[in-house]
Amino acid sequence: MNLSTQFSQTTYQGQIDLRILSYLKLKHPGVSINNEVMDPNEEHLKSYRELVAKTPHLENISFTWNRMTASEYKDKLDKETEARKFDFIHMIQMLYYVEDPDEVIKYFHGLLAQNGKLLIIIVSGNSGWERLWTEYKSQLCCTNSSIYITSDYIMKTLDTFGLKYQHFDIPSTFNITECFGANNEIGDLMLDFLTEIVNFRATAPPDLRDHVLALLRHPDCTLEKDGKFLFNNTLTAIIVES
């Protein structure tokens, strides 16, 4: 069984991969598994290697470590004389970090073996991120390292390609109450994370800052419960058939 894992900074440096591998071992006892790991960040790969080294019961699993981006990995495979096929490929919280998500999905879907599966996990179109990005995309999140897409975009792409898939929401929230307090270092860091702007509270134009804070309080983004503001961080898991 060939397993390709493509993970970025949000997949906990291999923890999710090992959970998937453990499940596959239970489902397919005695089957040899090749875990082909791809990540451009050496620290992430190092953390995964260290986790593998101290995790028991990984017999029959081999690991191939590729420090490269999705496009670099594509170039590597394109140069190989024998075509590769994978039984399972996952893209967990990584499609924000590629230049062309449509082409990445199309290419890697083409690597699936018969009855193979492609798992994509990405923020939901029903999440607070969707509202935040829709309202303030041109003013916030001004980075060259990532793009801002949700499950809605991915499913439209899959529909365009005529691919069969199932999708499931994964409810998730995180507490952003401290964003609304004055002189709160943790709240300021949360705002920087949400907007991807360093020192957002101090450097943003007052109107923009006030509007963003108001939106973050809005029910479209956040649930107010027991005096806390819980940002809607719902994810969507999309399972694409070969």
Short mmCIF file of C-alpha atoms in Angstrom, two decimals:
data_model
loop_
_atom_site.label_atom_id
_atom_site.label_comp_id
_atom_site.label_asym_id
_atom_site.label_seq_id
_atom_site.Cartn_x
_atom_site.Cartn_y
_atom_site.Cartn_z
CA MET A 1 0.00 0.00 0.00
CA ASN A 2 1.40 3.39 -0.99
CA LEU A 3 0.43 6.29 1.26
CA SER A 4 1.35 9.83 0.30
CA THR A 5 1.09 12.43 3.04
CA GLN A 6 1.37 16.08 2.25
CA PHE A 7 1.34 18.14 5.36
CA SER A 8 2.05 21.72 6.25
CA GLN A 9 2.56 23.61 9.48
CA THR A 10 -1.00 22.90 10.63
CA THR A 11 -0.88 19.09 10.75
CA TYR A 12 1.07 18.86 14.00
CA GLN A 13 4.31 17.56 12.50
CA GLY A 14 3.13 14.05 11.80
CA GLN A 15 0.72 13.38 14.66
CA ILE A 16 -2.25 13.14 12.31
CA ASP A 17 -0.21 11.02 9.90
CA LEU A 18 0.55 8.47 12.60
CA ARG A 19 -3.12 8.29 13.57
CA ILE A 20 -3.98 7.57 9.95
CA LEU A 21 -1.24 4.94 9.75
CA SER A 22 -2.47 3.28 12.94
CA TYR A 23 -5.97 3.05 11.49
CA LEU A 24 -4.66 1.63 8.20
CA LYS A 25 -2.66 -1.01 10.06
CA LEU A 26 -5.78 -2.10 11.91
CA LYS A 27 -7.81 -2.13 8.70
CA HIS A 28 -5.13 -3.95 6.68
CA PRO A 29 -3.12 -6.13 9.11
CA GLY A 30 0.19 -7.41 7.77
CA VAL A 31 0.16 -5.18 4.69
CA SER A 32 3.35 -3.23 4.01
CA ILE A 33 2.78 0.53 3.93
CA ASN A 34 5.06 3.12 2.36
CA ASN A 35 4.49 6.55 3.85
CA GLU A 36 5.77 9.11 1.34
CA VAL A 37 6.10 12.35 3.29
CA MET A 38 6.38 15.75 1.64
CA ASP A 39 6.99 19.09 3.36
CA PRO A 40 9.28 22.00 2.45
CA ASN A 41 9.95 22.77 6.12
CA GLU A 42 12.89 20.84 7.57
CA GLU A 43 11.75 21.46 11.14
CA HIS A 44 8.39 19.82 10.42
CA LEU A 45 10.10 16.80 8.89
CA LYS A 46 12.52 16.61 11.82
CA SER A 47 9.62 16.64 14.29
CA TYR A 48 7.85 13.88 12.38
CA ARG A 49 11.01 11.76 12.27
CA GLU A 50 11.46 12.18 16.02
CA LEU A 51 7.84 11.21 16.60
CA VAL A 52 8.26 8.10 14.44
CA ALA A 53 11.42 7.14 16.36
CA LYS A 54 9.59 7.01 19.68
CA THR A 55 6.30 5.50 18.45
CA PRO A 56 5.92 1.73 18.89
CA HIS A 57 4.22 -0.77 16.58
CA LEU A 58 5.25 0.79 13.28
CA GLU A 59 6.52 -2.46 11.81
CA ASN A 60 5.71 -2.96 8.11
CA ILE A 61 5.72 0.83 7.62
CA SER A 62 8.52 2.49 5.68
CA PHE A 63 9.01 6.25 5.46
CA THR A 64 10.38 8.31 2.60
CA TRP A 65 11.17 11.92 3.51
CA ASN A 66 10.89 14.61 0.85
CA ARG A 67 11.82 18.15 1.77
CA MET A 68 10.04 19.89 -1.09
CA THR A 69 6.93 21.74 -2.16
CA ALA A 70 4.05 20.19 -4.07
CA SER A 71 5.38 21.54 -7.37
CA GLU A 72 8.88 20.24 -6.63
CA TYR A 73 7.48 16.83 -5.77
CA LYS A 74 5.54 16.84 -9.03
CA ASP A 75 8.75 17.59 -10.93
CA LYS A 76 10.46 14.71 -9.12
CA LEU A 77 7.74 12.23 -10.07
CA ASP A 78 7.57 13.48 -13.65
CA LYS A 79 11.27 12.60 -14.07
CA GLU A 80 10.79 9.02 -12.88
CA THR A 81 10.62 6.39 -15.60
CA GLU A 82 7.99 4.27 -13.85
CA ALA A 83 4.62 5.84 -13.06
CA ARG A 84 3.72 5.85 -9.37
CA LYS A 85 0.30 5.23 -7.91
CA PHE A 86 -0.92 5.82 -4.37
CA ASP A 87 -3.75 4.21 -2.46
CA PHE A 88 -4.27 7.21 -0.22
CA ILE A 89 -3.16 10.84 -0.43
CA HIS A 90 -3.98 13.48 2.12
CA MET A 91 -3.82 17.25 1.93
CA ILE A 92 -4.62 18.44 5.43
CA GLN A 93 -4.65 22.21 5.78
CA MET A 94 -2.07 22.58 3.00
CA LEU A 95 -3.88 23.90 -0.08
CA TYR A 96 -3.57 27.47 1.23
CA TYR A 97 0.17 27.22 0.58
CA VAL A 98 0.27 26.26 -3.11
CA GLU A 99 0.22 28.61 -6.07
CA ASP A 100 -2.50 26.79 -8.01
CA PRO A 101 -4.80 24.60 -5.87
CA ASP A 102 -6.79 23.43 -8.90
CA GLU A 103 -3.73 22.05 -10.66
CA VAL A 104 -2.40 20.47 -7.47
CA ILE A 105 -5.69 18.66 -6.90
CA LYS A 106 -5.88 17.56 -10.54
CA TYR A 107 -2.29 16.26 -10.61
CA PHE A 108 -2.33 14.38 -7.32
CA HIS A 109 -5.77 12.94 -7.97
CA GLY A 110 -4.26 11.49 -11.13
CA LEU A 111 -1.75 9.61 -8.95
CA LEU A 112 -4.46 7.60 -7.18
CA ALA A 113 -4.55 3.87 -7.71
CA GLN A 114 -7.81 2.11 -8.49
CA ASN A 115 -10.17 2.59 -5.52
CA GLY A 116 -7.73 5.09 -4.04
CA LYS A 117 -8.83 8.06 -1.97
CA LEU A 118 -7.74 11.68 -1.72
CA LEU A 119 -8.50 13.38 1.60
CA ILE A 120 -8.64 17.17 1.69
CA ILE A 121 -9.23 19.01 4.96
CA ILE A 122 -9.69 22.76 4.75
CA VAL A 123 -11.63 25.50 6.52
CA SER A 124 -15.36 25.33 5.90
CA GLY A 125 -17.30 27.77 3.79
CA ASN A 126 -19.53 28.10 6.86
CA SER A 127 -16.68 29.15 9.14
CA GLY A 128 -15.82 32.56 10.52
CA TRP A 129 -12.80 32.60 8.24
CA GLU A 130 -15.07 32.74 5.17
CA ARG A 131 -16.82 35.86 6.44
CA LEU A 132 -13.56 37.50 7.54
CA TRP A 133 -11.83 36.82 4.21
CA THR A 134 -14.88 37.85 2.18
CA GLU A 135 -15.20 41.17 3.98
CA TYR A 136 -11.55 42.17 4.34
CA LYS A 137 -9.44 40.02 2.01
CA SER A 138 -7.97 43.03 0.24
CA GLN A 139 -6.99 44.72 3.50
CA LEU A 140 -5.96 41.76 5.63
CA CYS A 141 -3.99 38.57 5.14
CA CYS A 142 -1.56 40.36 2.85
CA THR A 143 1.02 37.62 2.46
CA ASN A 144 2.72 35.99 -0.50
CA SER A 145 2.99 32.64 1.28
CA SER A 146 -0.68 31.67 1.36
CA ILE A 147 -4.01 32.08 -0.39
CA TYR A 148 -7.47 32.22 1.11
CA ILE A 149 -9.81 29.48 0.01
CA THR A 150 -12.47 27.42 1.76
CA SER A 151 -14.25 24.13 1.19
CA ASP A 152 -16.78 25.88 -1.07
CA TYR A 153 -14.05 26.71 -3.57
CA ILE A 154 -12.56 23.21 -3.41
CA MET A 155 -15.92 21.51 -4.01
CA LYS A 156 -16.64 23.78 -6.98
CA THR A 157 -13.26 22.77 -8.40
CA LEU A 158 -14.06 19.08 -7.89
CA ASP A 159 -17.43 19.58 -9.58
CA THR A 160 -15.71 21.24 -12.53
CA PHE A 161 -13.38 18.25 -12.84
CA GLY A 162 -16.35 15.88 -12.63
CA LEU A 163 -14.89 14.07 -9.60
CA LYS A 164 -16.97 12.12 -7.09
CA TYR A 165 -16.58 13.05 -3.45
CA GLN A 166 -18.18 13.11 -0.02
CA HIS A 167 -17.81 15.91 2.49
CA PHE A 168 -18.23 16.17 6.24
CA ASP A 169 -18.01 19.18 8.53
CA ILE A 170 -15.70 19.01 11.56
CA PRO A 171 -17.02 21.49 14.16
CA SER A 172 -14.28 23.51 15.79
CA THR A 173 -14.03 26.75 17.76
CA PHE A 174 -11.38 28.68 19.62
CA ASN A 175 -11.74 31.29 22.31
CA ILE A 176 -10.98 34.82 21.07
CA THR A 177 -12.42 36.68 24.08
CA GLU A 178 -9.06 38.25 24.87
CA CYS A 179 -9.03 39.98 21.48
CA PHE A 180 -11.56 42.44 22.87
CA GLY A 181 -9.64 43.46 25.97
CA ALA A 182 -7.34 46.48 26.10
CA ASN A 183 -3.63 45.97 26.79
CA ASN A 184 -3.91 42.23 26.41
CA GLU A 185 -0.81 40.64 24.89
CA ILE A 186 -2.48 37.30 24.16
CA GLY A 187 -5.43 39.08 22.55
CA ASP A 188 -3.08 41.14 20.40
CA LEU A 189 -1.31 37.99 19.22
CA MET A 190 -4.66 36.39 18.38
CA LEU A 191 -5.56 39.42 16.28
CA ASP A 192 -2.22 39.13 14.48
CA PHE A 193 -2.99 35.46 13.78
CA LEU A 194 -6.52 36.15 12.53
CA THR A 195 -5.49 39.03 10.28
CA GLU A 196 -1.95 37.85 9.41
CA ILE A 197 -0.75 41.38 10.16
CA VAL A 198 1.92 41.91 12.80
CA ASN A 199 0.88 44.38 15.51
CA PHE A 200 -2.53 44.74 13.87
CA ARG A 201 -4.15 46.51 16.81
CA ALA A 202 -1.40 49.13 16.95
CA THR A 203 -0.78 49.63 13.24
CA ALA A 204 -4.14 49.18 11.50
CA PRO A 205 -6.18 52.27 10.60
CA PRO A 206 -8.67 52.85 13.43
CA ASP A 207 -11.71 52.34 11.18
CA LEU A 208 -10.38 49.02 9.89
CA ARG A 209 -9.45 47.84 13.37
CA ASP A 210 -12.88 48.71 14.76
CA HIS A 211 -14.73 47.08 11.86
CA VAL A 212 -12.68 43.88 12.14
CA LEU A 213 -13.29 43.66 15.88
CA ALA A 214 -17.01 44.24 15.31
CA LEU A 215 -17.10 41.49 12.69
CA LEU A 216 -15.27 39.10 15.00
CA ARG A 217 -18.05 39.65 17.56
CA HIS A 218 -20.76 39.08 14.96
CA PRO A 219 -22.76 35.81 15.09
CA ASP A 220 -21.67 35.05 11.53
CA CYS A 221 -18.13 34.60 12.85
CA THR A 222 -18.40 33.89 16.52
CA LEU A 223 -20.62 32.22 19.09
CA GLU A 224 -21.04 34.13 22.35
CA LYS A 225 -21.47 31.65 25.18
CA ASP A 226 -21.10 32.06 28.94
CA GLY A 227 -19.37 35.39 28.46
CA LYS A 228 -16.85 33.98 25.98
CA PHE A 229 -16.49 34.62 22.27
CA LEU A 230 -15.83 31.36 20.39
CA PHE A 231 -14.62 31.87 16.83
CA ASN A 232 -16.15 29.48 14.29
CA ASN A 233 -13.17 27.47 13.07
CA THR A 234 -15.20 24.68 11.46
CA LEU A 235 -13.28 22.53 9.01
CA THR A 236 -14.54 20.37 6.14
CA ALA A 237 -13.16 16.94 5.29
CA ILE A 238 -13.58 16.07 1.61
CA ILE A 239 -12.98 12.49 0.47
CA VAL A 240 -12.42 12.28 -3.27
CA GLU A 241 -12.77 8.99 -5.16
CA SER A 242 -10.19 7.85 -7.70
#
